[in-house]
């Protein structure tokens, strides 16, 4: 989306929808690019409701408040609403494997000195970790792989690699957690299934001790359909993106809650 063009067009598009006693209006652009806070952290937008007040070839303009508007990239929305339609908009937000937003505070139960249980919520600014749903392994090499997947960025720079896996619907995790003496005979490995437009099946990331590198295998059932050798730790995200990421996570989910009532003349001309 051409931001300069939409900024130029917007005053005329929203003019009829701004109260006469207001001299300014605010707007946010949603075009698949991450939002950054004033502190420099990536932030995940919250869902919002509004009314479509204008459409162009490139954008859909939604009124979300008295003097507030949202501009949606028309190529990214999942539904194409018309002017006057009431809509709910859910821009992309990073998520955990349990389906919750990655910026949801973590909860844990602790006990006071008298044994009374209480809940503690923790939220670290700028943190949006998606931890893999597997127990802590004994094998240091498998531990290192898990840390790299959870902490290293995906190629888009916004997500971490585990967010990429969540967006690929990764599930059914299995792993090989060998003892030190068995590391060559039984290489440490992490396997999971994914379902995207690019690939549907099982993905396995294996640690190869001899070369101190990783390998990746894609399987349909028992058949290996692709194998990538000599994957360095800092290329994990790049290779996984190429193999399984279809880009659909960038879509803006739009649900039409109520359509504008049409007059008979409008129905005849539609």
C-alpha positions as a Python dict, from the first residue, in 0.01 Angstrom:
ca = {
    (1, 'X'): (0, 0, 0),
    (2, 'X'): (124, 348, -91),
    (3, 'X'): (117, 530, 244),
    (4, 'X'): (176, 872, 91),
    (5, 'X'): (-115, 830, -149),
    (6, 'X'): (-356, 723, 124),
    (7, 'X'): (-247, 1010, 350),
    (8, 'X'): (-324, 1249, 66),
    (9, 'X'): (-665, 1094, -4),
    (10, 'X'): (-779, 1042, 354),
    (11, 'X'): (-890, 1399, 446),
    (12, 'X'): (-1144, 1401, 162),
    (13, 'X'): (-1255, 1043, 234),
    (14, 'X'): (-1332, 1106, 601),
    (15, 'X'): (-1450, 1469, 575),
    (16, 'X'): (-1823, 1384, 601),
    (17, 'X'): (-1760, 1156, 900),
    (18, 'X'): (-1569, 1393, 1128),
    (19, 'X'): (-1776, 1612, 1363),
    (20, 'X'): (-1783, 1980, 1263),
    (21, 'X'): (-1631, 2085, 1597),
    (22, 'X'): (-1326, 1862, 1544),
    (23, 'X'): (-1032, 1999, 1350),
    (24, 'X'): (-822, 1683, 1348),
    (25, 'X'): (-865, 1309, 1316),
    (26, 'X'): (-645, 1008, 1384),
    (27, 'X'): (-592, 696, 1177),
    (28, 'X'): (-392, 373, 1173),
    (29, 'X'): (-283, 186, 863),
    (30, 'X'): (-300, -195, 859),
    (31, 'X'): (-103, -333, 565),
    (32, 'X'): (71, -640, 706),
    (33, 'X'): (364, -444, 845),
    (34, 'X'): (431, -475, 1221),
    (35, 'X'): (337, -196, 1461),
    (36, 'X'): (608, -51, 1683),
    (37, 'X'): (550, 116, 2022),
    (38, 'X'): (706, 446, 2128),
    (39, 'X'): (960, 236, 2322),
    (40, 'X'): (1063, 55, 2005),
    (41, 'X'): (889, -277, 2082),
    (42, 'X'): (681, -468, 1831),
    (43, 'X'): (318, -469, 1940),
    (44, 'X'): (23, -685, 1835),
    (45, 'X'): (-293, -491, 1743),
    (46, 'X'): (-616, -569, 1924),
    (47, 'X'): (-935, -659, 1731),
    (48, 'X'): (-1177, -372, 1676),
    (49, 'X'): (-1524, -298, 1539),
    (50, 'X'): (-1625, -16, 1310),
    (51, 'X'): (-1823, 99, 1011),
    (52, 'X'): (-1689, 112, 658),
    (53, 'X'): (-1712, 472, 538),
    (54, 'X'): (-1512, 457, 215),
    (55, 'X'): (-1338, 218, -23),
    (56, 'X'): (-1075, 273, -292),
    (57, 'X'): (-896, 39, -527),
    (58, 'X'): (-625, -6, -263),
    (59, 'X'): (-789, 54, 75),
    (60, 'X'): (-1094, 14, 296),
    (61, 'X'): (-1151, 294, 548),
    (62, 'X'): (-1327, 201, 872),
    (63, 'X'): (-1454, 451, 1128),
    (64, 'X'): (-1366, 316, 1474),
    (65, 'X'): (-1437, 617, 1696),
    (66, 'X'): (-1561, 974, 1699),
    (67, 'X'): (-1251, 1100, 1515),
    (68, 'X'): (-1062, 772, 1468),
    (69, 'X'): (-1025, 563, 1156),
    (70, 'X'): (-850, 248, 1038),
    (71, 'X'): (-718, 198, 686),
    (72, 'X'): (-704, -163, 568),
    (73, 'X'): (-500, -290, 276),
    (74, 'X'): (-767, -421, 41),
    (75, 'X'): (-541, -697, -91),
    (76, 'X'): (-505, -848, 258),
    (77, 'X'): (-863, -856, 389),
    (78, 'X'): (-1045, -1188, 401),
    (79, 'X'): (-1382, -1030, 311),
    (80, 'X'): (-1466, -729, 97),
    (81, 'X'): (-1726, -520, 285),
    (82, 'X'): (-1922, -236, 129),
    (83, 'X'): (-1969, 120, 247),
    (84, 'X'): (-2198, 134, 548),
    (85, 'X'): (-2127, -222, 659),
    (86, 'X'): (-2055, -285, 1027),
    (87, 'X'): (-1742, -498, 1055),
    (88, 'X'): (-1513, -663, 1307),
    (89, 'X'): (-1145, -648, 1215),
    (90, 'X'): (-876, -878, 1354),
    (91, 'X'): (-529, -778, 1234),
    (92, 'X'): (-254, -1036, 1268),
    (93, 'X'): (-127, -1096, 1621),
    (94, 'X'): (146, -1336, 1723),
    (95, 'X'): (12, -1636, 1912),
    (96, 'X'): (122, -1924, 2132),
    (97, 'X'): (67, -2292, 2067),
    (98, 'X'): (-234, -2289, 2301),
    (99, 'X'): (-403, -2032, 2078),
    (100, 'X'): (-364, -1738, 2314),
    (101, 'X'): (-206, -1413, 2202),
    (102, 'X'): (167, -1414, 2267),
    (103, 'X'): (136, -1091, 2469),
    (104, 'X'): (-107, -1253, 2717),
    (105, 'X'): (36, -1224, 3072),
    (106, 'X'): (174, -1550, 3205),
    (107, 'X'): (0, -1682, 3514),
    (108, 'X'): (145, -1897, 3791),
    (109, 'X'): (16, -2004, 4130),
    (110, 'X'): (226, -1936, 4438),
    (111, 'X'): (165, -1977, 4810),
    (112, 'X'): (214, -1738, 5097),
    (113, 'X'): (388, -1835, 5422),
    (114, 'X'): (56, -1951, 5569),
    (115, 'X'): (-13, -2176, 5270),
    (116, 'X'): (-269, -1951, 5103),
    (117, 'X'): (-259, -1987, 4723),
    (118, 'X'): (-257, -1678, 4503),
    (119, 'X'): (-211, -1610, 4133),
    (120, 'X'): (73, -1402, 3993),
    (121, 'X'): (52, -1252, 3643),
    (122, 'X'): (374, -1156, 3467),
    (123, 'X'): (408, -946, 3153),
    (124, 'X'): (746, -841, 3018),
    (125, 'X'): (727, -539, 2787),
    (126, 'X'): (830, -633, 2435),
    (127, 'X'): (819, -1004, 2511),
    (128, 'X'): (601, -1230, 2299),
    (129, 'X'): (755, -1573, 2336),
    (130, 'X'): (581, -1885, 2208),
    (131, 'X'): (729, -2175, 2400),
    (132, 'X'): (728, -2517, 2240),
    (133, 'X'): (477, -2754, 2407),
    (134, 'X'): (738, -3011, 2510),
    (135, 'X'): (914, -3086, 2841),
    (136, 'X'): (1272, -2976, 2908),
    (137, 'X'): (1500, -3239, 2750),
    (138, 'X'): (1814, -3391, 2904),
    (139, 'X'): (2018, -3365, 2583),
    (140, 'X'): (2207, -3030, 2563),
    (141, 'X'): (2192, -3027, 2184),
    (142, 'X'): (1814, -3069, 2187),
    (143, 'X'): (1788, -2798, 2452),
    (144, 'X'): (1991, -2568, 2226),
    (145, 'X'): (1761, -2639, 1929),
    (146, 'X'): (1453, -2554, 2137),
    (147, 'X'): (1608, -2228, 2258),
    (148, 'X'): (1703, -2131, 1904),
    (149, 'X'): (1352, -2195, 1772),
    (150, 'X'): (1196, -1995, 2058),
    (151, 'X'): (1437, -1702, 2056),
    (152, 'X'): (1569, -1652, 1703),
    (153, 'X'): (1372, -1420, 1473),
    (154, 'X'): (1187, -1541, 1166),
    (155, 'X'): (1300, -1380, 839),
    (156, 'X'): (1023, -1117, 858),
    (157, 'X'): (1190, -978, 1172),
    (158, 'X'): (857, -948, 1354),
    (159, 'X'): (790, -1307, 1453),
    (160, 'X'): (1017, -1558, 1618),
    (161, 'X'): (1060, -1899, 1460),
    (162, 'X'): (807, -2058, 1695),
    (163, 'X'): (548, -1797, 1588),
    (164, 'X'): (614, -1911, 1231),
    (165, 'X'): (540, -2267, 1346),
    (166, 'X'): (218, -2158, 1521),
    (167, 'X'): (106, -1985, 1200),
    (168, 'X'): (179, -2309, 1010),
    (169, 'X'): (-56, -2495, 1250),
    (170, 'X'): (232, -2700, 1395),
    (171, 'X'): (110, -2976, 1626),
    (172, 'X'): (162, -3341, 1724),
    (173, 'X'): (514, -3274, 1854),
    (174, 'X'): (750, -3567, 1907),
    (175, 'X'): (1120, -3563, 1989),
    (176, 'X'): (1431, -3776, 2025),
    (177, 'X'): (1618, -3699, 2348),
    (178, 'X'): (1924, -3929, 2353),
    (179, 'X'): (2181, -3984, 2622),
    (180, 'X'): (2532, -3847, 2545),
    (181, 'X'): (2666, -4186, 2434),
    (182, 'X'): (2378, -4234, 2187),
    (183, 'X'): (2388, -3895, 2018),
    (184, 'X'): (2524, -4028, 1686),
    (185, 'X'): (2320, -4350, 1682),
    (186, 'X'): (2002, -4162, 1779),
    (187, 'X'): (2044, -3798, 1667),
    (188, 'X'): (1848, -3538, 1868),
    (189, 'X'): (1541, -3443, 1669),
    (190, 'X'): (1216, -3251, 1687),
    (191, 'X'): (920, -3349, 1469),
    (192, 'X'): (576, -3195, 1416),
    (193, 'X'): (301, -3181, 1157),
    (194, 'X'): (203, -2864, 973),
    (195, 'X'): (-80, -2768, 739),
    (196, 'X'): (-25, -2476, 501),
    (197, 'X'): (-88, -2405, 135),
    (198, 'X'): (284, -2468, 79),
    (199, 'X'): (318, -2801, 261),
    (200, 'X'): (103, -3039, 463),
    (201, 'X'): (273, -3323, 645),
    (202, 'X'): (549, -3390, 895),
    (203, 'X'): (857, -3175, 945),
    (204, 'X'): (1163, -3306, 1129),
    (205, 'X'): (1463, -3101, 1242),
    (206, 'X'): (1763, -3322, 1319),
    (207, 'X'): (2093, -3237, 1482),
    (208, 'X'): (2394, -3392, 1308),
    (209, 'X'): (2675, -3423, 1560),
    (210, 'X'): (2949, -3501, 1307),
    (211, 'X'): (2908, -3167, 1127),
    (212, 'X'): (2754, -2975, 1418),
    (213, 'X'): (2474, -2870, 1185),
    (214, 'X'): (2104, -2939, 1135),
    (215, 'X'): (1910, -3119, 865),
    (216, 'X'): (1540, -3089, 782),
    (217, 'X'): (1310, -3350, 636),
    (218, 'X'): (959, -3314, 497),
    (219, 'X'): (750, -3630, 496),
    (220, 'X'): (419, -3746, 357),
    (221, 'X'): (353, -4053, 567),
    (222, 'X'): (676, -4255, 568),
    (223, 'X'): (807, -4102, 243),
    (224, 'X'): (1067, -3825, 257),
    (225, 'X'): (961, -3571, -7),
    (226, 'X'): (1241, -3323, 60),
    (227, 'X'): (1556, -3310, 270),
    (228, 'X'): (1779, -3009, 335),
    (229, 'X'): (2126, -3076, 475),
    (230, 'X'): (2387, -2846, 628),
    (231, 'X'): (2147, -2602, 792),
    (232, 'X'): (2326, -2360, 1024),
    (233, 'X'): (2147, -2252, 1342),
    (234, 'X'): (2105, -1897, 1212),
    (235, 'X'): (1940, -2031, 894),
    (236, 'X'): (1668, -2230, 1071),
    (237, 'X'): (1406, -1958, 1022),
    (238, 'X'): (1499, -1895, 659),
    (239, 'X'): (1478, -2264, 566),
    (240, 'X'): (1151, -2321, 754),
    (241, 'X'): (998, -2015, 588),
    (242, 'X'): (1094, -2145, 245),
    (243, 'X'): (960, -2494, 316),
    (244, 'X'): (632, -2433, 502),
    (245, 'X'): (537, -2064, 537),
    (246, 'X'): (260, -1969, 289),
    (247, 'X'): (230, -1606, 401),
    (248, 'X'): (-141, -1631, 486),
    (249, 'X'): (-67, -1513, 839),
    (250, 'X'): (-44, -1158, 701),
    (251, 'X'): (-414, -1157, 612),
    (252, 'X'): (-647, -918, 796),
    (253, 'X'): (-948, -1110, 922),
    (254, 'X'): (-1266, -912, 844),
    (255, 'X'): (-1611, -1028, 952),
    (256, 'X'): (-1919, -843, 832),
    (257, 'X'): (-2144, -806, 1136),
    (258, 'X'): (-2422, -613, 966),
    (259, 'X'): (-2468, -500, 608),
    (260, 'X'): (-2613, -163, 520),
    (261, 'X'): (-2977, -181, 418),
    (262, 'X'): (-3017, -113, 47),
    (263, 'X'): (-3292, 90, -116),
    (264, 'X'): (-3484, -67, -406),
    (265, 'X'): (-3295, 161, -647),
    (266, 'X'): (-2960, 44, -507),
    (267, 'X'): (-3065, -321, -540),
    (268, 'X'): (-3162, -266, -906),
    (269, 'X'): (-2831, -99, -985),
    (270, 'X'): (-2622, -365, -801),
}
